[in-house]
């Protein structure tokens, strides 16, 4: 139980930072609409006021039912929930099963190896080899082998 609460701390911090940034953004947009072309002259004092009193302005914008703050706050909450659930499902996917495997892989035994990899007959092996290999390469290798034997 204590570990689960500790795991929630990063999400709580990200939630607070996200809501804080939503409040700053909303305040700047409202200041832009108020000051219009004189916004550059007032941006520093606006940011200072918004940064110092975030709870006051957040409550003010909520009481005014400011749609920008409401939408951005909902987006922050959805964003955090998405990553919280994604992390939870991702950690469950990587848990190993009780059969000494990793993921869907299983350890093979001798019977599996014989059945899957050595089921080809020697005749089929030779036929497949002759079909797959370039005959000119085989002739060149044989010629080279003969030359080496003659030189020795």
Coordinates of C-alpha atoms in Angstrom, one line a residue:
X1 CA 0.0 0.0 0.0
X2 CA 2.8 2.4 0.9
X3 CA 4.7 1.6 -2.3
X4 CA 1.6 2.4 -4.4
X5 CA 1.3 5.8 -2.8
X6 CA 5.0 6.4 -3.5
X7 CA 4.4 5.4 -7.1
X8 CA 1.6 8.1 -7.4
X9 CA 3.9 11.0 -6.2
X10 CA 5.3 11.7 -9.7
X11 CA 1.8 11.7 -11.2
X12 CA 0.6 14.1 -8.5
X13 CA 3.6 16.4 -9.2
X14 CA 3.0 16.4 -12.9
X15 CA -0.7 17.1 -12.3
X16 CA 0.2 20.2 -10.2
X17 CA 2.7 21.5 -12.7
X18 CA 0.2 20.9 -15.5
X19 CA -2.6 22.8 -13.7
X20 CA -0.1 25.6 -12.8
X21 CA 0.9 25.9 -16.5
X22 CA -2.8 25.9 -17.5
X23 CA -3.4 28.8 -15.1
X24 CA -0.4 30.7 -16.4
X25 CA -1.5 30.2 -20.0
X26 CA -5.1 31.2 -19.3
X27 CA -3.9 34.3 -17.5
X28 CA -1.6 35.3 -20.4
X29 CA -4.4 34.8 -22.9
X30 CA -6.7 37.0 -20.8
X31 CA -4.0 39.6 -20.4
X32 CA -3.4 39.6 -24.2
X33 CA -7.1 40.2 -24.8
X34 CA -7.2 43.0 -22.2
X35 CA -4.0 44.8 -23.2
X36 CA -3.9 43.9 -26.9
X37 CA -1.1 45.9 -28.5
X38 CA 0.3 47.0 -25.1
X39 CA 0.7 43.4 -24.0
X40 CA 4.5 43.6 -24.3
X41 CA 4.5 46.4 -21.7
X42 CA 2.4 44.4 -19.2
X43 CA 3.6 40.8 -19.7
X44 CA 6.2 40.9 -17.0
X45 CA 4.0 42.2 -14.3
X46 CA 1.2 39.8 -15.4
X47 CA 3.5 36.8 -15.3
X48 CA 4.8 37.8 -11.9
X49 CA 1.3 38.2 -10.5
X50 CA 0.2 34.9 -12.0
X51 CA 3.3 33.1 -10.7
X52 CA 3.0 34.4 -7.2
X53 CA -0.7 33.7 -6.6
X54 CA -1.5 30.6 -8.7
X55 CA -4.2 29.3 -6.4
X56 CA -6.1 32.6 -6.2
X57 CA -6.1 32.9 -10.0
X58 CA -7.0 29.3 -10.6
X59 CA -10.0 29.6 -8.3
X60 CA -10.9 32.9 -9.9
X61 CA -10.9 31.5 -13.4
X62 CA -12.9 28.4 -12.3
X63 CA -15.5 30.6 -10.6
X64 CA -15.7 32.6 -13.8
X65 CA -16.1 29.3 -15.7
X66 CA -13.3 30.2 -18.0
X67 CA -13.5 27.7 -20.9
X68 CA -9.8 27.9 -21.7
X69 CA -8.8 26.9 -18.1
X70 CA -11.4 24.2 -17.9
X71 CA -10.4 22.6 -21.2
X72 CA -6.7 22.8 -20.5
X73 CA -7.2 21.4 -17.0
X74 CA -9.2 18.5 -18.4
X75 CA -6.5 17.9 -21.0
X76 CA -3.8 17.8 -18.3
X77 CA -5.8 15.2 -16.3
X78 CA -6.5 13.0 -19.4
X79 CA -2.8 13.2 -20.4
X80 CA -1.7 12.1 -16.9
X81 CA -4.3 9.3 -16.7
X82 CA -3.2 8.0 -20.2
X83 CA 0.4 7.7 -19.2
X84 CA -0.4 6.2 -15.8
X85 CA -2.5 3.5 -17.4
X86 CA 0.0 3.0 -20.2
X87 CA 2.8 2.5 -17.7
X88 CA 0.7 0.1 -15.7
X89 CA -0.1 -2.1 -18.7
X90 CA 3.4 -2.0 -20.1
X91 CA 4.8 -3.3 -16.8
X92 CA 2.3 -6.1 -16.8
X93 CA 3.3 -7.1 -20.4
X94 CA 6.9 -7.7 -19.4
X95 CA 6.3 -10.0 -16.5
X96 CA 7.8 -13.4 -17.1
X97 CA 5.6 -16.5 -16.9
X98 CA 6.3 -19.4 -14.5
X99 CA 7.8 -21.5 -17.3
X100 CA 11.3 -19.8 -17.4
X101 CA 10.4 -17.9 -20.5
X102 CA 10.7 -14.3 -21.5
X103 CA 7.6 -13.1 -23.4
X104 CA 6.2 -15.8 -25.6
X105 CA 9.4 -17.7 -26.1
X106 CA 9.8 -21.2 -24.7
X107 CA 12.8 -23.4 -24.2
X108 CA 12.9 -26.3 -26.7
X109 CA 13.7 -29.8 -25.9
X110 CA 15.5 -32.4 -28.0
X111 CA 12.2 -33.8 -29.4
X112 CA 11.1 -30.3 -30.6
X113 CA 14.5 -29.8 -32.2
X114 CA 14.4 -33.1 -34.0
X115 CA 10.8 -32.5 -35.2
X116 CA 11.3 -28.9 -36.4
X117 CA 14.9 -28.7 -37.6
X118 CA 16.0 -32.2 -38.5
X119 CA 12.9 -33.5 -40.2
X120 CA 14.4 -33.2 -43.7
X121 CA 15.8 -36.3 -45.3
X122 CA 19.4 -36.4 -46.7
X123 CA 18.1 -36.6 -50.3
X124 CA 15.8 -33.5 -49.7
X125 CA 18.7 -31.7 -48.1
X126 CA 21.0 -32.3 -51.1
X127 CA 18.2 -31.3 -53.6
X128 CA 17.5 -28.1 -51.7
X129 CA 21.2 -27.3 -51.5
X130 CA 21.7 -27.8 -55.2
X131 CA 18.7 -25.7 -56.0
X132 CA 19.7 -22.8 -53.7
X133 CA 23.4 -22.6 -54.4
X134 CA 24.8 -21.2 -57.6
X135 CA 26.4 -24.0 -59.6
X136 CA 29.1 -21.7 -61.0
X137 CA 30.3 -21.0 -57.5
X138 CA 30.5 -24.8 -56.7
X139 CA 32.5 -25.4 -59.9
X140 CA 34.9 -22.5 -59.0
X141 CA 35.4 -24.0 -55.5
X142 CA 36.1 -27.5 -56.9
X143 CA 38.5 -26.0 -59.4
X144 CA 40.3 -24.1 -56.7
X145 CA 40.4 -27.2 -54.5
X146 CA 42.0 -29.2 -57.4
X147 CA 44.6 -26.5 -58.0
X148 CA 45.6 -26.5 -54.3
X149 CA 46.0 -30.3 -54.3
X150 CA 48.2 -30.1 -57.4
X151 CA 50.4 -27.4 -55.9
X152 CA 51.1 -29.5 -52.8

